[in-house]
């Protein structure tokens, strides 16, 4: 009995630590970095590969807003505390665009090879968010017009690249989603200031060049 109680206490301790970490991370994003966040929908408790939202074909289970909707994203400390006090394991969703970072994402294997190529070139990158299937490189906010001009000027852009700008979102670490753990592949430097992020032009140019030059075939996932 004593051994069972000990295991139960350790399990509860790990759960409480994880819940505290979620709230702490959400507060860092919102209040210190001024990134608007909101809780994502939970994965289906009957099967984590499924989403808790009404869409049975949801492709990002547990990694998107639902209730509240994306427009509720905020940097208000009281709201963030209320959300994660009531939903302590909810994924942290960043509303991209506006004054918040945007992102460029691509399949995980292609992203790993592209980052290795960029490191060899000595290119400076900011934070990189890694999900099991895709990685997202955070970039400075951009407009749809700016993105359109950038893509129009290119002869070729891999169809696997996705752009998370105004009206978009990504899940942030240390969220757990239906697809698995969200983690930092390149973590922000410690400190209270918002992390530096590169311009979208520099990232797209470098990623397209790296994928083309290394011959990476990135499936359109």
PDB file of C-alpha atoms in Angstrom:
ATOM      1  CA  UNK A   1       0.000   0.000   0.000  1.00  0.00           C
ATOM      2  CA  UNK A   2       2.809   2.402   0.883  1.00  0.00           C
ATOM      3  CA  UNK A   3       4.445   1.779  -2.520  1.00  0.00           C
ATOM      4  CA  UNK A   4       1.155   2.429  -4.349  1.00  0.00           C
ATOM      5  CA  UNK A   5       0.611   5.668  -2.455  1.00  0.00           C
ATOM      6  CA  UNK A   6       4.172   6.736  -3.262  1.00  0.00           C
ATOM      7  CA  UNK A   7       3.654   6.149  -6.977  1.00  0.00           C
ATOM      8  CA  UNK A   8       0.374   8.054  -6.844  1.00  0.00           C
ATOM      9  CA  UNK A   9       2.029  11.031  -5.144  1.00  0.00           C
ATOM     10  CA  UNK A  10       4.827  11.075  -7.746  1.00  0.00           C
ATOM     11  CA  UNK A  11       2.259  10.941 -10.565  1.00  0.00           C
ATOM     12  CA  UNK A  12       0.249  13.796  -9.069  1.00  0.00           C
ATOM     13  CA  UNK A  13       3.439  15.780  -8.531  1.00  0.00           C
ATOM     14  CA  UNK A  14       4.399  15.403 -12.223  1.00  0.00           C
ATOM     15  CA  UNK A  15       0.901  16.413 -13.304  1.00  0.00           C
ATOM     16  CA  UNK A  16       0.911  19.495 -11.082  1.00  0.00           C
ATOM     17  CA  UNK A  17       4.374  20.445 -12.325  1.00  0.00           C
ATOM     18  CA  UNK A  18       3.198  20.167 -15.943  1.00  0.00           C
ATOM     19  CA  UNK A  19       0.136  22.306 -15.241  1.00  0.00           C
ATOM     20  CA  UNK A  20       2.240  24.955 -13.514  1.00  0.00           C
ATOM     21  CA  UNK A  21       4.650  24.942 -16.469  1.00  0.00           C
ATOM     22  CA  UNK A  22       1.784  25.548 -18.922  1.00  0.00           C
ATOM     23  CA  UNK A  23       0.508  28.564 -16.995  1.00  0.00           C
ATOM     24  CA  UNK A  24       4.025  29.933 -16.527  1.00  0.00           C
ATOM     25  CA  UNK A  25       4.778  29.600 -20.259  1.00  0.00           C
ATOM     26  CA  UNK A  26       1.469  31.190 -21.276  1.00  0.00           C
ATOM     27  CA  UNK A  27       2.153  34.145 -18.949  1.00  0.00           C
ATOM     28  CA  UNK A  28       5.674  34.572 -20.338  1.00  0.00           C
ATOM     29  CA  UNK A  29       4.369  34.717 -23.914  1.00  0.00           C
ATOM     30  CA  UNK A  30       1.509  37.070 -23.102  1.00  0.00           C
ATOM     31  CA  UNK A  31       2.804  39.452 -20.454  1.00  0.00           C
ATOM     32  CA  UNK A  32       6.580  39.505 -20.975  1.00  0.00           C
ATOM     33  CA  UNK A  33       6.780  39.067 -24.747  1.00  0.00           C
ATOM     34  CA  UNK A  34       3.384  40.600 -25.610  1.00  0.00           C
ATOM     35  CA  UNK A  35       2.397  37.673 -27.814  1.00  0.00           C
ATOM     36  CA  UNK A  36      -1.410  37.226 -27.906  1.00  0.00           C
ATOM     37  CA  UNK A  37      -2.319  33.693 -26.861  1.00  0.00           C
ATOM     38  CA  UNK A  38      -5.389  31.608 -26.116  1.00  0.00           C
ATOM     39  CA  UNK A  39      -6.062  28.000 -25.103  1.00  0.00           C
ATOM     40  CA  UNK A  40      -6.362  25.427 -27.851  1.00  0.00           C
ATOM     41  CA  UNK A  41      -9.059  22.787 -28.015  1.00  0.00           C
ATOM     42  CA  UNK A  42      -8.201  19.614 -26.115  1.00  0.00           C
ATOM     43  CA  UNK A  43      -7.525  16.317 -27.794  1.00  0.00           C
ATOM     44  CA  UNK A  44     -10.353  13.785 -27.596  1.00  0.00           C
ATOM     45  CA  UNK A  45      -9.970  11.864 -24.290  1.00  0.00           C
ATOM     46  CA  UNK A  46     -11.237   8.749 -26.085  1.00  0.00           C
ATOM     47  CA  UNK A  47      -8.271   8.855 -28.445  1.00  0.00           C
ATOM     48  CA  UNK A  48      -5.527  11.489 -28.476  1.00  0.00           C
ATOM     49  CA  UNK A  49      -5.087  11.223 -32.232  1.00  0.00           C
ATOM     50  CA  UNK A  50      -8.588  12.671 -32.558  1.00  0.00           C
ATOM     51  CA  UNK A  51      -9.609  16.239 -31.757  1.00  0.00           C
ATOM     52  CA  UNK A  52     -12.094  17.420 -29.173  1.00  0.00           C
ATOM     53  CA  UNK A  53     -13.699  19.755 -31.724  1.00  0.00           C
ATOM     54  CA  UNK A  54     -16.828  18.751 -33.718  1.00  0.00           C
ATOM     55  CA  UNK A  55     -14.841  18.093 -36.922  1.00  0.00           C
ATOM     56  CA  UNK A  56     -14.210  14.316 -37.173  1.00  0.00           C
ATOM     57  CA  UNK A  57     -11.640  14.943 -39.910  1.00  0.00           C
ATOM     58  CA  UNK A  58      -9.648  17.598 -37.996  1.00  0.00           C
ATOM     59  CA  UNK A  59      -6.050  17.595 -39.276  1.00  0.00           C
ATOM     60  CA  UNK A  60      -4.521  19.426 -36.276  1.00  0.00           C
ATOM     61  CA  UNK A  61      -6.102  17.671 -33.267  1.00  0.00           C
ATOM     62  CA  UNK A  62      -5.763  19.710 -30.112  1.00  0.00           C
ATOM     63  CA  UNK A  63      -3.566  22.317 -31.811  1.00  0.00           C
ATOM     64  CA  UNK A  64      -6.095  24.962 -32.839  1.00  0.00           C
ATOM     65  CA  UNK A  65      -8.554  27.404 -31.237  1.00  0.00           C
ATOM     66  CA  UNK A  66     -12.216  26.476 -30.883  1.00  0.00           C
ATOM     67  CA  UNK A  67     -13.849  27.887 -27.753  1.00  0.00           C
ATOM     68  CA  UNK A  68     -12.838  30.658 -27.393  1.00  0.00           C
ATOM     69  CA  UNK A  69     -12.178  31.525 -31.033  1.00  0.00           C
ATOM     70  CA  UNK A  70      -8.980  32.996 -32.423  1.00  0.00           C
ATOM     71  CA  UNK A  71     -10.182  36.609 -32.018  1.00  0.00           C
ATOM     72  CA  UNK A  72     -10.111  36.126 -28.238  1.00  0.00           C
ATOM     73  CA  UNK A  73      -6.300  35.887 -28.184  1.00  0.00           C
ATOM     74  CA  UNK A  74      -4.926  38.341 -25.649  1.00  0.00           C
ATOM     75  CA  UNK A  75      -1.921  39.523 -23.683  1.00  0.00           C
ATOM     76  CA  UNK A  76      -4.052  40.305 -20.612  1.00  0.00           C
ATOM     77  CA  UNK A  77      -2.577  38.619 -17.535  1.00  0.00           C
ATOM     78  CA  UNK A  78      -5.898  38.144 -15.730  1.00  0.00           C
ATOM     79  CA  UNK A  79      -7.504  36.459 -18.742  1.00  0.00           C
ATOM     80  CA  UNK A  80      -4.516  34.178 -19.303  1.00  0.00           C
ATOM     81  CA  UNK A  81      -4.489  33.178 -15.630  1.00  0.00           C
ATOM     82  CA  UNK A  82      -8.214  32.471 -15.713  1.00  0.00           C
ATOM     83  CA  UNK A  83      -7.969  30.326 -18.848  1.00  0.00           C
ATOM     84  CA  UNK A  84      -5.100  28.130 -17.670  1.00  0.00           C
ATOM     85  CA  UNK A  85      -6.388  27.907 -14.098  1.00  0.00           C
ATOM     86  CA  UNK A  86      -9.609  26.442 -15.450  1.00  0.00           C
ATOM     87  CA  UNK A  87      -7.985  24.511 -18.318  1.00  0.00           C
ATOM     88  CA  UNK A  88      -4.492  23.768 -16.960  1.00  0.00           C
ATOM     89  CA  UNK A  89      -3.466  21.307 -19.679  1.00  0.00           C
ATOM     90  CA  UNK A  90      -4.842  23.251 -22.652  1.00  0.00           C
ATOM     91  CA  UNK A  91      -2.381  23.758 -25.528  1.00  0.00           C
ATOM     92  CA  UNK A  92      -1.011  27.299 -25.878  1.00  0.00           C
ATOM     93  CA  UNK A  93      -1.991  28.800 -29.226  1.00  0.00           C
ATOM     94  CA  UNK A  94      -0.274  31.918 -30.603  1.00  0.00           C
ATOM     95  CA  UNK A  95      -2.360  34.193 -32.834  1.00  0.00           C
ATOM     96  CA  UNK A  96       0.166  35.121 -35.525  1.00  0.00           C
ATOM     97  CA  UNK A  97       0.367  38.480 -37.252  1.00  0.00           C
ATOM     98  CA  UNK A  98      -0.414  41.995 -36.152  1.00  0.00           C
ATOM     99  CA  UNK A  99       2.352  42.858 -33.698  1.00  0.00           C
ATOM    100  CA  UNK A 100       3.024  39.176 -32.931  1.00  0.00           C
ATOM    101  CA  UNK A 101       5.473  36.987 -34.828  1.00  0.00           C
ATOM    102  CA  UNK A 102       4.373  35.180 -37.959  1.00  0.00           C
ATOM    103  CA  UNK A 103       5.787  31.813 -39.031  1.00  0.00           C
ATOM    104  CA  UNK A 104       6.952  29.798 -42.013  1.00  0.00           C
ATOM    105  CA  UNK A 105       6.455  26.047 -41.585  1.00  0.00           C
ATOM    106  CA  UNK A 106       7.496  22.971 -43.516  1.00  0.00           C
ATOM    107  CA  UNK A 107       7.615  19.187 -42.979  1.00  0.00           C
ATOM    108  CA  UNK A 108       9.899  18.114 -40.157  1.00  0.00           C
ATOM    109  CA  UNK A 109      12.457  16.180 -42.212  1.00  0.00           C
ATOM    110  CA  UNK A 110      12.824  18.933 -44.785  1.00  0.00           C
ATOM    111  CA  UNK A 111      13.002  21.517 -41.992  1.00  0.00           C
ATOM    112  CA  UNK A 112      15.810  19.670 -40.203  1.00  0.00           C
ATOM    113  CA  UNK A 113      17.880  19.491 -43.373  1.00  0.00           C
ATOM    114  CA  UNK A 114      17.139  23.117 -44.265  1.00  0.00           C
ATOM    115  CA  UNK A 115      18.189  24.318 -40.788  1.00  0.00           C
ATOM    116  CA  UNK A 116      21.423  22.345 -41.045  1.00  0.00           C
ATOM    117  CA  UNK A 117      22.138  24.017 -44.397  1.00  0.00           C
ATOM    118  CA  UNK A 118      21.361  27.458 -42.953  1.00  0.00           C
ATOM    119  CA  UNK A 119      23.682  26.807 -40.022  1.00  0.00           C
ATOM    120  CA  UNK A 120      26.491  26.004 -42.429  1.00  0.00           C
ATOM    121  CA  UNK A 121      25.835  29.346 -44.143  1.00  0.00           C
ATOM    122  CA  UNK A 122      25.978  31.129 -40.804  1.00  0.00           C
ATOM    123  CA  UNK A 123      22.447  32.507 -41.105  1.00  0.00           C
ATOM    124  CA  UNK A 124      20.958  33.825 -37.884  1.00  0.00           C
ATOM    125  CA  UNK A 125      17.573  32.359 -36.962  1.00  0.00           C
ATOM    126  CA  UNK A 126      15.209  33.082 -34.123  1.00  0.00           C
ATOM    127  CA  UNK A 127      13.039  30.535 -32.313  1.00  0.00           C
ATOM    128  CA  UNK A 128      11.954  27.401 -34.181  1.00  0.00           C
ATOM    129  CA  UNK A 129       8.896  25.465 -32.984  1.00  0.00           C
ATOM    130  CA  UNK A 130       8.872  21.708 -33.639  1.00  0.00           C
ATOM    131  CA  UNK A 131       5.802  19.494 -33.835  1.00  0.00           C
ATOM    132  CA  UNK A 132       6.141  15.821 -34.795  1.00  0.00           C
ATOM    133  CA  UNK A 133       5.068  16.455 -38.402  1.00  0.00           C
ATOM    134  CA  UNK A 134       6.074  20.074 -39.086  1.00  0.00           C
ATOM    135  CA  UNK A 135       8.505  22.702 -37.826  1.00  0.00           C
ATOM    136  CA  UNK A 136       7.743  26.420 -37.801  1.00  0.00           C
ATOM    137  CA  UNK A 137      10.380  29.158 -38.089  1.00  0.00           C
ATOM    138  CA  UNK A 138       9.182  32.319 -36.363  1.00  0.00           C
ATOM    139  CA  UNK A 139       9.567  35.490 -38.429  1.00  0.00           C
ATOM    140  CA  UNK A 140       8.772  39.181 -38.095  1.00  0.00           C
ATOM    141  CA  UNK A 141       5.164  40.225 -38.814  1.00  0.00           C
ATOM    142  CA  UNK A 142       4.371  40.673 -42.498  1.00  0.00           C
ATOM    143  CA  UNK A 143       1.351  41.723 -44.553  1.00  0.00           C
ATOM    144  CA  UNK A 144      -0.427  39.655 -47.190  1.00  0.00           C
ATOM    145  CA  UNK A 145       0.732  42.159 -49.803  1.00  0.00           C
ATOM    146  CA  UNK A 146       4.338  41.765 -48.699  1.00  0.00           C
ATOM    147  CA  UNK A 147       4.076  37.980 -48.823  1.00  0.00           C
ATOM    148  CA  UNK A 148       2.382  38.054 -52.215  1.00  0.00           C
ATOM    149  CA  UNK A 149       5.135  40.186 -53.736  1.00  0.00           C
ATOM    150  CA  UNK A 150       7.788  37.936 -52.228  1.00  0.00           C
ATOM    151  CA  UNK A 151       6.294  34.744 -53.647  1.00  0.00           C
ATOM    152  CA  UNK A 152       5.482  36.311 -57.037  1.00  0.00           C
ATOM    153  CA  UNK A 153       9.136  37.244 -57.519  1.00  0.00           C
ATOM    154  CA  UNK A 154      10.270  33.622 -57.111  1.00  0.00           C
ATOM    155  CA  UNK A 155      10.529  31.101 -59.926  1.00  0.00           C
ATOM    156  CA  UNK A 156       9.778  28.235 -57.571  1.00  0.00           C
ATOM    157  CA  UNK A 157       8.371  27.859 -54.056  1.00  0.00           C
ATOM    158  CA  UNK A 158       7.949  24.356 -52.566  1.00  0.00           C
ATOM    159  CA  UNK A 159       4.283  23.524 -52.136  1.00  0.00           C
ATOM    160  CA  UNK A 160       5.056  22.139 -48.685  1.00  0.00           C
ATOM    161  CA  UNK A 161       5.826  25.613 -47.302  1.00  0.00           C
ATOM    162  CA  UNK A 162       3.010  27.117 -45.264  1.00  0.00           C
ATOM    163  CA  UNK A 163       2.706  30.700 -44.100  1.00  0.00           C
ATOM    164  CA  UNK A 164       1.125  31.638 -40.779  1.00  0.00           C
ATOM    165  CA  UNK A 165       0.392  35.347 -40.943  1.00  0.00           C
ATOM    166  CA  UNK A 166      -2.498  37.631 -39.989  1.00  0.00           C
ATOM    167  CA  UNK A 167      -5.445  35.465 -38.980  1.00  0.00           C
ATOM    168  CA  UNK A 168      -3.266  32.389 -38.520  1.00  0.00           C
ATOM    169  CA  UNK A 169      -1.998  30.493 -35.516  1.00  0.00           C
ATOM    170  CA  UNK A 170       0.515  27.934 -34.283  1.00  0.00           C
ATOM    171  CA  UNK A 171       0.749  25.904 -31.078  1.00  0.00           C
ATOM    172  CA  UNK A 172       3.627  26.800 -28.774  1.00  0.00           C
ATOM    173  CA  UNK A 173       5.722  24.711 -26.349  1.00  0.00           C
ATOM    174  CA  UNK A 174       5.249  22.973 -24.007  1.00  0.00           C
ATOM    175  CA  UNK A 175       1.823  22.053 -25.416  1.00  0.00           C
ATOM    176  CA  UNK A 176       0.651  18.457 -25.818  1.00  0.00           C
ATOM    177  CA  UNK A 177      -1.605  17.933 -28.811  1.00  0.00           C
ATOM    178  CA  UNK A 178      -3.267  15.015 -30.537  1.00  0.00           C
ATOM    179  CA  UNK A 179      -0.210  14.773 -32.801  1.00  0.00           C
ATOM    180  CA  UNK A 180       2.264  14.776 -29.929  1.00  0.00           C
ATOM    181  CA  UNK A 181       4.501  17.155 -28.022  1.00  0.00           C
ATOM    182  CA  UNK A 182       5.233  20.695 -29.204  1.00  0.00           C
ATOM    183  CA  UNK A 183       8.818  21.652 -28.335  1.00  0.00           C
ATOM    184  CA  UNK A 184      11.500  24.194 -29.120  1.00  0.00           C
ATOM    185  CA  UNK A 185      13.922  23.029 -31.793  1.00  0.00           C
ATOM    186  CA  UNK A 186      15.654  26.396 -31.359  1.00  0.00           C
ATOM    187  CA  UNK A 187      14.660  27.823 -27.990  1.00  0.00           C
ATOM    188  CA  UNK A 188      14.445  31.572 -27.334  1.00  0.00           C
ATOM    189  CA  UNK A 189      17.368  32.960 -25.398  1.00  0.00           C
ATOM    190  CA  UNK A 190      16.521  33.332 -21.699  1.00  0.00           C
ATOM    191  CA  UNK A 191      15.468  36.762 -20.521  1.00  0.00           C
ATOM    192  CA  UNK A 192      12.373  38.916 -20.297  1.00  0.00           C
ATOM    193  CA  UNK A 193      12.655  40.648 -23.681  1.00  0.00           C
ATOM    194  CA  UNK A 194      10.686  39.274 -26.617  1.00  0.00           C
ATOM    195  CA  UNK A 195      12.899  37.035 -28.776  1.00  0.00           C
ATOM    196  CA  UNK A 196      14.445  38.446 -31.934  1.00  0.00           C
ATOM    197  CA  UNK A 197      12.988  37.050 -35.172  1.00  0.00           C
ATOM    198  CA  UNK A 198      14.258  37.469 -38.762  1.00  0.00           C
ATOM    199  CA  UNK A 199      12.379  39.016 -41.679  1.00  0.00           C
ATOM    200  CA  UNK A 200      10.231  36.676 -43.738  1.00  0.00           C
ATOM    201  CA  UNK A 201      12.155  37.531 -46.942  1.00  0.00           C
ATOM    202  CA  UNK A 202      15.438  36.292 -45.522  1.00  0.00           C
ATOM    203  CA  UNK A 203      13.887  33.055 -44.249  1.00  0.00           C
ATOM    204  CA  UNK A 204      11.979  32.213 -47.434  1.00  0.00           C
ATOM    205  CA  UNK A 205      14.973  32.996 -49.636  1.00  0.00           C
ATOM    206  CA  UNK A 206      17.291  30.874 -47.519  1.00  0.00           C
ATOM    207  CA  UNK A 207      14.878  27.956 -47.050  1.00  0.00           C
ATOM    208  CA  UNK A 208      13.973  27.739 -50.756  1.00  0.00           C
ATOM    209  CA  UNK A 209      17.661  27.872 -51.690  1.00  0.00           C
ATOM    210  CA  UNK A 210      18.585  25.263 -49.086  1.00  0.00           C
ATOM    211  CA  UNK A 211      15.826  22.865 -50.161  1.00  0.00           C
ATOM    212  CA  UNK A 212      16.690  23.290 -53.826  1.00  0.00           C
ATOM    213  CA  UNK A 213      20.438  22.976 -53.339  1.00  0.00           C
ATOM    214  CA  UNK A 214      20.265  19.956 -51.037  1.00  0.00           C
ATOM    215  CA  UNK A 215      17.751  18.206 -53.273  1.00  0.00           C
ATOM    216  CA  UNK A 216      15.311  17.670 -50.426  1.00  0.00           C
ATOM    217  CA  UNK A 217      11.991  16.370 -51.631  1.00  0.00           C
ATOM    218  CA  UNK A 218       9.475  17.830 -49.216  1.00  0.00           C
ATOM    219  CA  UNK A 219       6.054  16.185 -49.478  1.00  0.00           C
ATOM    220  CA  UNK A 220       3.090  18.521 -49.320  1.00  0.00           C
ATOM    221  CA  UNK A 221       1.920  17.632 -45.815  1.00  0.00           C
TER     222      UNK A 221
END
